[in-house]
PDB file of N, CA and C in Angstrom:
ATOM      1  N   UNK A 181      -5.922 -13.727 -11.837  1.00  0.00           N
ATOM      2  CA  UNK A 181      -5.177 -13.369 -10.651  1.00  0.00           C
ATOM      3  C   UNK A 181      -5.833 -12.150  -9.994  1.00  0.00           C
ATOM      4  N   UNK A 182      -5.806 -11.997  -8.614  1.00  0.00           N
ATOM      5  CA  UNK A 182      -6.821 -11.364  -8.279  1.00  0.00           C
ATOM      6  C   UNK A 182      -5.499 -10.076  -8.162  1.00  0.00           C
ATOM      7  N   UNK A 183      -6.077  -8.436  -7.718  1.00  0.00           N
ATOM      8  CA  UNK A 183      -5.358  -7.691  -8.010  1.00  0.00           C
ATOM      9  C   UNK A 183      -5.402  -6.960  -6.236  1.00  0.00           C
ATOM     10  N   UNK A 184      -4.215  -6.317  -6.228  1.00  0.00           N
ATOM     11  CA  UNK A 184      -4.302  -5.581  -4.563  1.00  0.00           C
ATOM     12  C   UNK A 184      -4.629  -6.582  -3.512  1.00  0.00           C
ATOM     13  N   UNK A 185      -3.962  -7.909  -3.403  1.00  0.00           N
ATOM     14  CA  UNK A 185      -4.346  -9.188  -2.420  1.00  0.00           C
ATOM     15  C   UNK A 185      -3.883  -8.374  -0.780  1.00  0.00           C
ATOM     16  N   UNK A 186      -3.182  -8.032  -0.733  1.00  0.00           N
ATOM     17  CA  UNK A 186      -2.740  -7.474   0.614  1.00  0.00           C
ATOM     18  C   UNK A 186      -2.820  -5.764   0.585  1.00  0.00           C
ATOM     19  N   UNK A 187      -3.659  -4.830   1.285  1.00  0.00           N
ATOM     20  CA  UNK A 187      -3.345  -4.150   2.061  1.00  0.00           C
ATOM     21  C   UNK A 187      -3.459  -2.822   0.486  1.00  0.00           C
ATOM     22  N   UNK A 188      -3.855  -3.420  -0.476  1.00  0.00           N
ATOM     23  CA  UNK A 188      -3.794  -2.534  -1.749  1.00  0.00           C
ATOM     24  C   UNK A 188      -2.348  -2.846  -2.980  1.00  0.00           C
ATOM     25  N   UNK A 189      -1.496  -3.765  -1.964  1.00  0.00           N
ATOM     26  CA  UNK A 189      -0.506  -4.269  -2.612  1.00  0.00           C
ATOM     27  C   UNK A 189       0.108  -5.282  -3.652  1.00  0.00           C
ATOM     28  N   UNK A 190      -0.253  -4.840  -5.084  1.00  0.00           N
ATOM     29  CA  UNK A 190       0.503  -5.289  -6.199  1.00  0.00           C
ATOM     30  C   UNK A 190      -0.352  -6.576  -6.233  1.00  0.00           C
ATOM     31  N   UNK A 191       0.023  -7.601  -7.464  1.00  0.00           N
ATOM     32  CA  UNK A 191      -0.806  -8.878  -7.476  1.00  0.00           C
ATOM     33  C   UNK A 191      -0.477  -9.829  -6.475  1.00  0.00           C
ATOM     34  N   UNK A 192      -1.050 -11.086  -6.466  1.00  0.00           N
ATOM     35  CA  UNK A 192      -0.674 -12.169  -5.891  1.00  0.00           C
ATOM     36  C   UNK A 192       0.572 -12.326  -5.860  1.00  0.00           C
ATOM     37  N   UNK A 193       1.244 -13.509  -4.972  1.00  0.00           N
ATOM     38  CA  UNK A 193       2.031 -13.777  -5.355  1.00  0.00           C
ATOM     39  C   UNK A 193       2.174 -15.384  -6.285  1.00  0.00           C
ATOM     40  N   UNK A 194       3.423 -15.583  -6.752  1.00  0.00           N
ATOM     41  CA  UNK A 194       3.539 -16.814  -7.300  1.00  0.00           C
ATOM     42  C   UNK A 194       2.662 -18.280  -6.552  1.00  0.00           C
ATOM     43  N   UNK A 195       3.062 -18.333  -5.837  1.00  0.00           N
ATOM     44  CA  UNK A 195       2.953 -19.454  -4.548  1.00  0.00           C
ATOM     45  C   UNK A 195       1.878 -19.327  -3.966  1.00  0.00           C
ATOM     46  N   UNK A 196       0.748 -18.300  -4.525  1.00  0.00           N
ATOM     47  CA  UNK A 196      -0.755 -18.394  -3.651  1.00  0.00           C
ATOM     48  C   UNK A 196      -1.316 -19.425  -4.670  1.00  0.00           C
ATOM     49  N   UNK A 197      -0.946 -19.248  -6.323  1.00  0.00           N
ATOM     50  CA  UNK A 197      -1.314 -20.223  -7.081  1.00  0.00           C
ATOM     51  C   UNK A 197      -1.134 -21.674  -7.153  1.00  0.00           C
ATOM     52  N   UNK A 198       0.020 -22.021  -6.770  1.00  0.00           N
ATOM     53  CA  UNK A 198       1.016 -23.234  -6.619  1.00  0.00           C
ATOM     54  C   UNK A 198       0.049 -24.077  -5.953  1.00  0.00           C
ATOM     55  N   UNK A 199      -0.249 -25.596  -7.246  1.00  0.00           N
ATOM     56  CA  UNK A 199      -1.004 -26.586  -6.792  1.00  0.00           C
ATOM     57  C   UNK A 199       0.043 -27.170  -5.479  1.00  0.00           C
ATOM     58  N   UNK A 200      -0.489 -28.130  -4.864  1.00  0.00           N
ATOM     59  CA  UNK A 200       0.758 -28.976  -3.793  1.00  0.00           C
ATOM     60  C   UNK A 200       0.770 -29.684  -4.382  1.00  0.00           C
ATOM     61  N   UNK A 201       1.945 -30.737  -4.601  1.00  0.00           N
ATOM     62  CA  UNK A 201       2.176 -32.113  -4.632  1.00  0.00           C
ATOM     63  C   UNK A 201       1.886 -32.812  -3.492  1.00  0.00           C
ATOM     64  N   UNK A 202       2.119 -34.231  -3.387  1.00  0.00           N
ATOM     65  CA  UNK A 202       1.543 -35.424  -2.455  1.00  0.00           C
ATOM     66  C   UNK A 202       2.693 -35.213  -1.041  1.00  0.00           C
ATOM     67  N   UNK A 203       3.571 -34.408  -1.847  1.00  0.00           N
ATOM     68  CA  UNK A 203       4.808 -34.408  -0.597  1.00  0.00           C
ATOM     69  C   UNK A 203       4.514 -33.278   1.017  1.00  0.00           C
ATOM     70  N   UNK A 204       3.678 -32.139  -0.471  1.00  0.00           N
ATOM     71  CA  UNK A 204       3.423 -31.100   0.162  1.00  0.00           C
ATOM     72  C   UNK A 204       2.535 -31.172   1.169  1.00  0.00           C
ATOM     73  N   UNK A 205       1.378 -32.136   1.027  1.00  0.00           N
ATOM     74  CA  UNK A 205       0.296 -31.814   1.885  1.00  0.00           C
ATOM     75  C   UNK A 205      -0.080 -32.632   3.043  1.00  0.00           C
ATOM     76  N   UNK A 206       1.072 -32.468   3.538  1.00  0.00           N
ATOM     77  CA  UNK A 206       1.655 -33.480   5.160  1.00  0.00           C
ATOM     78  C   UNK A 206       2.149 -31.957   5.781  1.00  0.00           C
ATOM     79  N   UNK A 207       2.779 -31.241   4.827  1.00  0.00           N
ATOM     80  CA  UNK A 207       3.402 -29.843   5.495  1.00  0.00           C
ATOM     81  C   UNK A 207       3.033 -28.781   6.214  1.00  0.00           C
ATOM     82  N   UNK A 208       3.483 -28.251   7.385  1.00  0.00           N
ATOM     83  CA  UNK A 208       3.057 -27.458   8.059  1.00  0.00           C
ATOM     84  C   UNK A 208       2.773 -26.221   6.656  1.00  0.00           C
ATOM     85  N   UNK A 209       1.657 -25.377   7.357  1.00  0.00           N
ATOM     86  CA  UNK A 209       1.625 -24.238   5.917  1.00  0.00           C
ATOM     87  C   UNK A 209       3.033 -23.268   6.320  1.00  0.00           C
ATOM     88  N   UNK A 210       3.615 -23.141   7.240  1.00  0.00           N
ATOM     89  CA  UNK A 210       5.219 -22.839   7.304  1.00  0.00           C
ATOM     90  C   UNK A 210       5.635 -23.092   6.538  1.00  0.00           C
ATOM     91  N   UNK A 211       5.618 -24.995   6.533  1.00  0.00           N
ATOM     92  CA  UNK A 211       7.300 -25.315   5.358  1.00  0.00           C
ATOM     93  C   UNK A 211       6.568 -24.716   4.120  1.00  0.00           C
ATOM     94  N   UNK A 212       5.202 -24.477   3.901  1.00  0.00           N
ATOM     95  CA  UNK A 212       4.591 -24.470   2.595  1.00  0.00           C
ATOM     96  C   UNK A 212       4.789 -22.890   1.987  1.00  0.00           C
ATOM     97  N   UNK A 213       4.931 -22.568   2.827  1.00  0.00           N
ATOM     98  CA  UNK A 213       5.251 -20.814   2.486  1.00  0.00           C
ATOM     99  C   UNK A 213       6.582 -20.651   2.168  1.00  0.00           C
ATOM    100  N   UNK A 214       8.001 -21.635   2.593  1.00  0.00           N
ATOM    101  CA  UNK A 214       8.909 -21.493   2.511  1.00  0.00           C
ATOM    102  C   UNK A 214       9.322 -20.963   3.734  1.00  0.00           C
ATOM    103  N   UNK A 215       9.225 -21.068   5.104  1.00  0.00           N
ATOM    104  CA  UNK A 215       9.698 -20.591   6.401  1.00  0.00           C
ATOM    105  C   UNK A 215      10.269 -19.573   6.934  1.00  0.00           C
ATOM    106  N   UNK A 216      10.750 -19.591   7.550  1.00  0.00           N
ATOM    107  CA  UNK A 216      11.229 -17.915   8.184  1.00  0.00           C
ATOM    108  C   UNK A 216      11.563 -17.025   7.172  1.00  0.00           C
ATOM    109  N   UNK A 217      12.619 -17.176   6.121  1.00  0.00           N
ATOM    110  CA  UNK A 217      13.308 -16.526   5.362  1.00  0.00           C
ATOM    111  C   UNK A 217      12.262 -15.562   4.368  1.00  0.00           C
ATOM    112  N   UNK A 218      11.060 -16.091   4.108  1.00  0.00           N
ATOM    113  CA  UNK A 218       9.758 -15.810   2.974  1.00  0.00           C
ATOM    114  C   UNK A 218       9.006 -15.290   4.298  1.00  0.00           C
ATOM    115  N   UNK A 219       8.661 -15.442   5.641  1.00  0.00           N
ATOM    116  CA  UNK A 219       8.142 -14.435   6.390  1.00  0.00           C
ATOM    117  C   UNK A 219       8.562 -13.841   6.464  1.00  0.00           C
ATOM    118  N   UNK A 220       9.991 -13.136   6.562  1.00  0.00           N
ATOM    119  CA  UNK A 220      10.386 -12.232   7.451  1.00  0.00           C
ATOM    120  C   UNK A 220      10.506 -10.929   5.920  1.00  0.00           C
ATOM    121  N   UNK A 221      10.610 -11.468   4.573  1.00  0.00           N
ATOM    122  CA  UNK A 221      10.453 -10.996   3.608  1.00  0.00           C
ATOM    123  C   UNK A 221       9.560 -10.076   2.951  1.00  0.00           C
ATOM    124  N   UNK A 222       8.559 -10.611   3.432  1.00  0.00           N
ATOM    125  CA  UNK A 222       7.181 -10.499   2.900  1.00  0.00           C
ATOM    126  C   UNK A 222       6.599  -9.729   4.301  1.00  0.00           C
ATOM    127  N   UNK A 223       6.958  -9.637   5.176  1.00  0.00           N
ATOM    128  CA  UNK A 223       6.319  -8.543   6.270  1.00  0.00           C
ATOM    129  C   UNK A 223       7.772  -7.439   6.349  1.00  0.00           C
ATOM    130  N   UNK A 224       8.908  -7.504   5.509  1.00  0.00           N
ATOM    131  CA  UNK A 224       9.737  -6.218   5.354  1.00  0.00           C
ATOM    132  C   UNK A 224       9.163  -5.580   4.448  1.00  0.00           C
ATOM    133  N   UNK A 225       8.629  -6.536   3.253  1.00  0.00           N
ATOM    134  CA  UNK A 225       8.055  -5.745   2.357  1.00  0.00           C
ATOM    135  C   UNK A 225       6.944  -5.299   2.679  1.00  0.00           C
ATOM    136  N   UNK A 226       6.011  -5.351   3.416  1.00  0.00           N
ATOM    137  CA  UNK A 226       4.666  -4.734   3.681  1.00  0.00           C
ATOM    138  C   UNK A 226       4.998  -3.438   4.923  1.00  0.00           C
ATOM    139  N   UNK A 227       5.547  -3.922   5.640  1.00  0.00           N
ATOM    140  CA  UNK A 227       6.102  -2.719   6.856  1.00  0.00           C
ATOM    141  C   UNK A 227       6.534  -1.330   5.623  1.00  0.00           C
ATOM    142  N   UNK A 228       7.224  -2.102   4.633  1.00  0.00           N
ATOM    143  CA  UNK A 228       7.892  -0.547   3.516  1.00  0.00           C
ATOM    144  C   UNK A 228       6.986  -0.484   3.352  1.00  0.00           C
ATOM    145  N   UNK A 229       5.995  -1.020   2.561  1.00  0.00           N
ATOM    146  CA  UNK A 229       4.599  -0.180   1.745  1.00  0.00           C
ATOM    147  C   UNK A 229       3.670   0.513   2.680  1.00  0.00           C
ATOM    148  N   UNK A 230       3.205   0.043   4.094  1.00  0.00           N
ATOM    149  CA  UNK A 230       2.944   0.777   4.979  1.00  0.00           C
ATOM    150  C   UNK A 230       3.190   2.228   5.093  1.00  0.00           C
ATOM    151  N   UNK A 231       4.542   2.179   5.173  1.00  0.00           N
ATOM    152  CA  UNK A 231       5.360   3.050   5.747  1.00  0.00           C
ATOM    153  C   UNK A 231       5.407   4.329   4.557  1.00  0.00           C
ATOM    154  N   UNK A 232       5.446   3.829   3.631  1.00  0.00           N
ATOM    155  CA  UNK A 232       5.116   4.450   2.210  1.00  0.00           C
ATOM    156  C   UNK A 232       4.150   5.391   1.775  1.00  0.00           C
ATOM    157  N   UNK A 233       2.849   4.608   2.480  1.00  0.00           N
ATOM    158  CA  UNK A 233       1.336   4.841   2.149  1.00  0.00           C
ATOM    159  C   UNK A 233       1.286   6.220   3.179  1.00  0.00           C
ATOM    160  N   UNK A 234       0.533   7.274   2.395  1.00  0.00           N
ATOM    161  CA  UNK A 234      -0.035   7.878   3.705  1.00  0.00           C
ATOM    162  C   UNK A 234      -1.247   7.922   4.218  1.00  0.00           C
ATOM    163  N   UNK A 235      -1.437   6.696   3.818  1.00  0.00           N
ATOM    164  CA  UNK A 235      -3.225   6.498   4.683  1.00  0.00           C
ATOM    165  C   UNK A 235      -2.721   5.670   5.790  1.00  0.00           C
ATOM    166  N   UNK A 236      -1.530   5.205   6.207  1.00  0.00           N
ATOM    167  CA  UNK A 236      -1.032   4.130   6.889  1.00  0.00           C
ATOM    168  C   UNK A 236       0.256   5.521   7.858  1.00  0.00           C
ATOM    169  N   UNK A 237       0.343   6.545   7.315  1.00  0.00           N
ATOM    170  CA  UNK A 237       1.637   7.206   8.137  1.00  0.00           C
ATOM    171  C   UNK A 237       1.487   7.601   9.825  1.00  0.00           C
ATOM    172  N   UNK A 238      -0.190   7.444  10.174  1.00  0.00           N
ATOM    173  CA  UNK A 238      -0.508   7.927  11.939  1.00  0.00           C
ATOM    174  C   UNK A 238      -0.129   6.937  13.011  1.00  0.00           C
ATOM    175  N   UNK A 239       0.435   5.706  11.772  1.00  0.00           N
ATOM    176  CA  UNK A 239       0.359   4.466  12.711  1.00  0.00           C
ATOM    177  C   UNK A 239       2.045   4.359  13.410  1.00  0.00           C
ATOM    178  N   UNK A 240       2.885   5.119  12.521  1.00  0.00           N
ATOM    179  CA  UNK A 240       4.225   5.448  12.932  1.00  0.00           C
ATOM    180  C   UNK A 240       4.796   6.793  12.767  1.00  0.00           C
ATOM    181  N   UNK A 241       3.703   7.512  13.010  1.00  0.00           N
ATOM    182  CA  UNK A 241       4.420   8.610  13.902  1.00  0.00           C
ATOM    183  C   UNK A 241       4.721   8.521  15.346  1.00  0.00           C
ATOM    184  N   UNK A 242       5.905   9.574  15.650  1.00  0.00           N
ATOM    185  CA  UNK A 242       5.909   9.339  17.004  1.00  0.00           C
ATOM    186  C   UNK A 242       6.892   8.075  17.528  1.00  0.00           C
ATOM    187  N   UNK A 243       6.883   7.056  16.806  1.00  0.00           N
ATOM    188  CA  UNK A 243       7.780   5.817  17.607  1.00  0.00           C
ATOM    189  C   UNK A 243       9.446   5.735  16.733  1.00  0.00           C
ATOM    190  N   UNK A 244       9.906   5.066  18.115  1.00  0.00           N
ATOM    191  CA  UNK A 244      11.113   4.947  17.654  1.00  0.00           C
ATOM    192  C   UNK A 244      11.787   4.089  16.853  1.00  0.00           C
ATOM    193  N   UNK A 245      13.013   3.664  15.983  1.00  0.00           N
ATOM    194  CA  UNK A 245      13.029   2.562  15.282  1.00  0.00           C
ATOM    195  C   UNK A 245      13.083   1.477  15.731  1.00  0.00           C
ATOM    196  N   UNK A 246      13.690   1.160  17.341  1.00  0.00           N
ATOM    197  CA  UNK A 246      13.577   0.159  17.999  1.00  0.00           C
ATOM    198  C   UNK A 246      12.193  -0.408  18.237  1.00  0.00           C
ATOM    199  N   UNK A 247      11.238   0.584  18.087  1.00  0.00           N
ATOM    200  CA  UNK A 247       9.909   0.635  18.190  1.00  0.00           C
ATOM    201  C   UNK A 247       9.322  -0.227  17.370  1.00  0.00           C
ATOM    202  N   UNK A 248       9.982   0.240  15.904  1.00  0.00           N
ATOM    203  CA  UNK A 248       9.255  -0.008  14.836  1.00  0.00           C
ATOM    204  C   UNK A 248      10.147  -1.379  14.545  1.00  0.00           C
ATOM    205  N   UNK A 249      11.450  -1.174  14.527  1.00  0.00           N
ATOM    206  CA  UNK A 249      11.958  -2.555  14.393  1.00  0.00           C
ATOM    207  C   UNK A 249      11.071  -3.998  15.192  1.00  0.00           C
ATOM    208  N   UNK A 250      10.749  -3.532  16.725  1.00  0.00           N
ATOM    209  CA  UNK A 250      10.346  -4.835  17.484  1.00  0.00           C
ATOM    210  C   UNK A 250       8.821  -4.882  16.774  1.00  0.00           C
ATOM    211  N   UNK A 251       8.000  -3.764  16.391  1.00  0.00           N
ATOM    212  CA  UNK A 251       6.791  -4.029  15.851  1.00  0.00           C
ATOM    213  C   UNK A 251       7.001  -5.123  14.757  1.00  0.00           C
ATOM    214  N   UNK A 252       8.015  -4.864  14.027  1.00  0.00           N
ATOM    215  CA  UNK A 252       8.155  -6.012  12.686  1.00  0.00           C
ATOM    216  C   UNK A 252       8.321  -7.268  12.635  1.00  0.00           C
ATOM    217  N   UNK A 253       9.322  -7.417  14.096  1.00  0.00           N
ATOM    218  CA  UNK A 253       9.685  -9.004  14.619  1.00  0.00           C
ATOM    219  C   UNK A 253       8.942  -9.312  15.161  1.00  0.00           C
ATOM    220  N   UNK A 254       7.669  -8.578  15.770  1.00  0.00           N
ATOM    221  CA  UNK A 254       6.485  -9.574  16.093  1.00  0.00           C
ATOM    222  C   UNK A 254       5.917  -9.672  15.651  1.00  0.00           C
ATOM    223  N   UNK A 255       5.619  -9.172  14.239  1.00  0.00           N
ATOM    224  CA  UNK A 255       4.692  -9.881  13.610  1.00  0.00           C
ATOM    225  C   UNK A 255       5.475 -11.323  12.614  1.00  0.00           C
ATOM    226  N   UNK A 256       6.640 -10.773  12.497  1.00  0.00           N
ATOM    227  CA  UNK A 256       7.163 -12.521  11.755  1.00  0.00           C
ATOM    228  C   UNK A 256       6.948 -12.949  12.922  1.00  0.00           C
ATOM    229  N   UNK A 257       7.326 -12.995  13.916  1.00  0.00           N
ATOM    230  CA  UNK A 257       7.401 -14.073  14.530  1.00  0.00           C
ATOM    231  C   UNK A 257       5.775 -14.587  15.202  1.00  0.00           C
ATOM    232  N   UNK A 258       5.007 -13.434  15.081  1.00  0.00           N
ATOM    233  CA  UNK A 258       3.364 -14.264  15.180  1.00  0.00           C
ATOM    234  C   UNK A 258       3.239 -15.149  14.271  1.00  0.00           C
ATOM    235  N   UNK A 259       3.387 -14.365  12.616  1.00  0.00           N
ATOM    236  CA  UNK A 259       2.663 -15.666  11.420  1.00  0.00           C
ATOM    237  C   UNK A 259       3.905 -16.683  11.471  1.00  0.00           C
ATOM    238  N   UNK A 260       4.667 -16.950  11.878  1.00  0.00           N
ATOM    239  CA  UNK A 260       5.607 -17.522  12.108  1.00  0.00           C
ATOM    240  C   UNK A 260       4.550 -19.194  12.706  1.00  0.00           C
ATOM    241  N   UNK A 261       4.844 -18.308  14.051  1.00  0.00           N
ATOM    242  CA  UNK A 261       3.978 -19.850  14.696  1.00  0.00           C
ATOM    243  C   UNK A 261       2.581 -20.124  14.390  1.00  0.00           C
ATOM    244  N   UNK A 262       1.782 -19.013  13.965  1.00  0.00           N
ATOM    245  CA  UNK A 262       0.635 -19.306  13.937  1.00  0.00           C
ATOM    246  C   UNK A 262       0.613 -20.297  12.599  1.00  0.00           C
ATOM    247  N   UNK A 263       1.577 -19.920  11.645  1.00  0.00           N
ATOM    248  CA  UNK A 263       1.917 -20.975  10.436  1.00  0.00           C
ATOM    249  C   UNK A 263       2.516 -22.762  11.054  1.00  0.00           C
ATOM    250  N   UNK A 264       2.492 -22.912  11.748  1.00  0.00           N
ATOM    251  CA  UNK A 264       3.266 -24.022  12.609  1.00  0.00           C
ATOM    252  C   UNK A 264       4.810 -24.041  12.271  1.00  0.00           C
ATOM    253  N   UNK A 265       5.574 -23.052  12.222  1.00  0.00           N
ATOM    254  CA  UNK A 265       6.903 -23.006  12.942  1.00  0.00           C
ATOM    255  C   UNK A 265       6.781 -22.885  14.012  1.00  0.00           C
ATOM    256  N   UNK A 266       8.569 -22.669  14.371  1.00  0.00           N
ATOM    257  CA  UNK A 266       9.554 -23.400  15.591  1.00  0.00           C
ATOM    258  C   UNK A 266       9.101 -21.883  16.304  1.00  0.00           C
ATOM    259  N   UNK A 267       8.880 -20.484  15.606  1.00  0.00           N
ATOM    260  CA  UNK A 267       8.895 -20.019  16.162  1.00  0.00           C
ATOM    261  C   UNK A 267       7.599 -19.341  17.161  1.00  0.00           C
ATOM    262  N   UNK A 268       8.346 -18.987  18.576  1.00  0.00           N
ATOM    263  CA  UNK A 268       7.316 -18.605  19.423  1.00  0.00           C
ATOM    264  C   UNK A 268       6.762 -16.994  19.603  1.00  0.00           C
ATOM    265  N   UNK A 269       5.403 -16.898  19.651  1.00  0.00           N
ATOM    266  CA  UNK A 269       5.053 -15.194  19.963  1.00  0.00           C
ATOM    267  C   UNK A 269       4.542 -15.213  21.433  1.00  0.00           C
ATOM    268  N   UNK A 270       5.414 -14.060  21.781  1.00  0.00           N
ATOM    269  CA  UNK A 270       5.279 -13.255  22.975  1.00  0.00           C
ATOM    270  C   UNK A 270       4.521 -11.805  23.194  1.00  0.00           C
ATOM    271  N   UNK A 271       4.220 -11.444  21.935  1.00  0.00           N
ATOM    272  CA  UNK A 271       3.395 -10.222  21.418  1.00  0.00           C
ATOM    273  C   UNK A 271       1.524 -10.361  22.376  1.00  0.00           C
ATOM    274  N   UNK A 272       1.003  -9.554  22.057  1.00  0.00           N
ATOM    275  CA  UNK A 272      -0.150  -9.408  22.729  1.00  0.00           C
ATOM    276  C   UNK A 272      -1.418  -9.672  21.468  1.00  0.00           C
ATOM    277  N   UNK A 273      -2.580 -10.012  21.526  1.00  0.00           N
ATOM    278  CA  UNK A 273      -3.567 -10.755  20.892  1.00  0.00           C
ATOM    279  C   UNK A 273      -3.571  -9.127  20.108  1.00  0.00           C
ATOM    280  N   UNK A 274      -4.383  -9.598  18.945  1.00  0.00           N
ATOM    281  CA  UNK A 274      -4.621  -8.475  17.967  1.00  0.00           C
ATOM    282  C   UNK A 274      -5.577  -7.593  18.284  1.00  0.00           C
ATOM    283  N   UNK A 275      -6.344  -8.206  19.014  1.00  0.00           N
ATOM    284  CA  UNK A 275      -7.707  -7.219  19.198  1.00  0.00           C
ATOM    285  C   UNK A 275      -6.966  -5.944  20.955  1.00  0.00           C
ATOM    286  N   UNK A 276      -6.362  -6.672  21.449  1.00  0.00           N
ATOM    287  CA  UNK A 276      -5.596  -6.327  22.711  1.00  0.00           C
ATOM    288  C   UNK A 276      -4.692  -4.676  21.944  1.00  0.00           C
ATOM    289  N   UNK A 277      -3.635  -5.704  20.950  1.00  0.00           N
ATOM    290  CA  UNK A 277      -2.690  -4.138  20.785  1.00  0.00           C
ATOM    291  C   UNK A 277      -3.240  -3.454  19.637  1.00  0.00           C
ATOM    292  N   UNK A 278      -4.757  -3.520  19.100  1.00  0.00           N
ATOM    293  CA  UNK A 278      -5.011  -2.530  18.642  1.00  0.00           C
ATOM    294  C   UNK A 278      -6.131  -1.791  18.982  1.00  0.00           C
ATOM    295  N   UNK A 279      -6.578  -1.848  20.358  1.00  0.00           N
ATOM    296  CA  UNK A 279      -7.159  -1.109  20.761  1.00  0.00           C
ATOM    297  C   UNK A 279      -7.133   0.047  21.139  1.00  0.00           C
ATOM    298  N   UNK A 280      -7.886   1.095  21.194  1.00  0.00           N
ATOM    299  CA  UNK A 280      -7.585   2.361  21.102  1.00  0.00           C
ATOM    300  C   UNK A 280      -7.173   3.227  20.129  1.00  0.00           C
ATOM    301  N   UNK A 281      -7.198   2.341  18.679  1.00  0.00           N
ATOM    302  CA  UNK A 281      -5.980   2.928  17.995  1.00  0.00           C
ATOM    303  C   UNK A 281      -7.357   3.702  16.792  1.00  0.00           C
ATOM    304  N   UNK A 282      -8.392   3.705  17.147  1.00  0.00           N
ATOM    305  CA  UNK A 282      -9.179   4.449  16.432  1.00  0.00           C
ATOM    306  C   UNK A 282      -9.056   3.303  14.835  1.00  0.00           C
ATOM    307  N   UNK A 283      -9.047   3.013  14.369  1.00  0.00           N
ATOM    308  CA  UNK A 283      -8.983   1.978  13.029  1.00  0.00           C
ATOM    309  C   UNK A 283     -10.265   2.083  12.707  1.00  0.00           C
ATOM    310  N   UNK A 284      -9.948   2.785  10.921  1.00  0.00           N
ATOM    311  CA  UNK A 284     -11.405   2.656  10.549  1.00  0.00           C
ATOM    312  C   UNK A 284     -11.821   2.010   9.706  1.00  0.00           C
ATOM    313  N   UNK A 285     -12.733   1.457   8.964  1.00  0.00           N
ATOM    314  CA  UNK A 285     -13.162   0.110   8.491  1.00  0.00           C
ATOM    315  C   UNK A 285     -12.140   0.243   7.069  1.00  0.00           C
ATOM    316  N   UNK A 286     -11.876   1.749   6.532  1.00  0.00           N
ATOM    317  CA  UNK A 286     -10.969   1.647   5.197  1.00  0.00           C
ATOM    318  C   UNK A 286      -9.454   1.749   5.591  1.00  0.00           C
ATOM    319  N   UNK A 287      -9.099   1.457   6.678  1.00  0.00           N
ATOM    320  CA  UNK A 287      -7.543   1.233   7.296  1.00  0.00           C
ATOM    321  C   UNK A 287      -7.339  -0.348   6.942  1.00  0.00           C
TER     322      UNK A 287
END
């Protein structure tokens, strides 16, 4: 199992291992992740470890929680659709809203 898969964060999870069955692999990788409920989970939990980290603290200073709240719902709701769910992003391309933001290759 590989170690720090996300962002420096903890091992894999269960379900990166998980062979598919014959049922599975008709499935959007949505239903395959388990859908909204396992996105919106799994980017609360990374927004905390973020938020946690202080190699990650310049990125929310300064904003408000409404701020930080809508930052969170767009990103479920990007891997959302980009996973082929129902749901739609209205957010701006990645290279777009992180420009300017100085990001350095160990961010």
């Amino acid at each position: 199992m590989r170690q720090n898969w996300v962002a420096g964060i903890g091992d894999e999870p269960d379900w990166m291992n998980r062979k598919m069955g014959d049922s599975e692999t008709n499935a959007s990788l949505y239903e395959r992740q388990g859908g909204y409920d396992v996105i919106a989970a799994l980017v609360a939990g990374l927004f905390q470890r973020l938020k946690e980290d202080p190699r990650f603290a310049r990125f929310g200073a300064g904003r408000s929680l409404d701020s930080r709240a809508r930052a969170q719902q767009l990103t479920i709701e990007q891997i959302c659709a980009f996973a082929g769910g129902p749901c739609l992003y209205l957010g701006r391309d990645m290279r777009s809203f992180h420009r300017g933001l100085g990001i350095t290759e160990a961010e």
